[in-house]
Amino acid sequence: MLEHEQGLHVLKTSNGAAVNLVVGNKTFRLAEFENADDAVSFALSIKRNNPDCPVKVLWD
């Protein structure tokens, strides 16, 4: 399950896209966006400062 894969996850939502941070068994919603491009850009900007943090873009 996604909850157990640590890192940043960009997900589709009913309102656009969101970025979640998974740490251990906890999931934190960091931000919501109207479009996927903004969500991916946000996640990649976090990764630039934290290169060891995996980023996954997850679509159905």
XYZ file of C-alpha atoms in Angstrom:
60
model
C 0.000 0.000 0.000
C 1.047 3.555 -0.630
C 0.980 4.472 3.061
C 4.085 2.372 3.654
C 6.203 3.810 0.837
C 8.011 6.744 2.406
C 8.532 9.975 0.513
C 6.478 12.523 -1.405
C 3.471 11.320 -3.351
C 1.632 13.420 -5.935
C -1.955 12.196 -6.225
C -5.067 13.059 -8.205
C -7.917 14.446 -6.127
C -11.468 15.424 -6.950
C -10.326 19.077 -7.013
C -7.053 18.619 -8.912
C -3.930 17.196 -7.292
C -2.283 16.958 -3.880
C 1.145 16.312 -2.417
C 1.373 13.925 0.521
C 4.411 13.188 2.659
C 4.636 9.653 4.027
C 6.904 9.089 7.040
C 6.746 5.704 8.711
C 3.085 4.819 9.104
C 1.879 8.446 9.001
C 0.682 10.391 5.967
C 0.613 14.188 5.896
C -1.183 16.257 3.247
C 1.263 19.054 2.486
C -0.654 20.928 -0.195
C -3.517 20.818 -2.682
C -3.448 22.289 -6.181
C -5.933 22.929 -8.974
C -3.674 21.212 -11.507
C -1.134 18.409 -11.553
C 1.706 20.494 -13.004
C 1.750 22.753 -9.944
C 1.661 19.752 -7.612
C 4.582 18.063 -9.379
C 6.578 21.322 -9.395
C 5.982 21.719 -5.658
C 7.118 18.157 -4.922
C 10.234 18.543 -7.066
C 11.112 21.829 -5.349
C 11.065 19.996 -2.011
C 13.248 17.252 -3.493
C 15.856 19.811 -4.607
C 16.498 20.637 -0.939
C 16.117 17.003 0.176
C 17.724 14.860 -2.548
C 17.296 11.593 -0.623
C 13.510 12.006 -0.450
C 11.790 9.898 -3.124
C 9.027 11.481 -5.218
C 6.303 9.414 -6.855
C 3.581 10.662 -9.183
C 0.624 8.321 -8.808
C -2.292 8.377 -11.245
C -5.041 5.818 -11.732
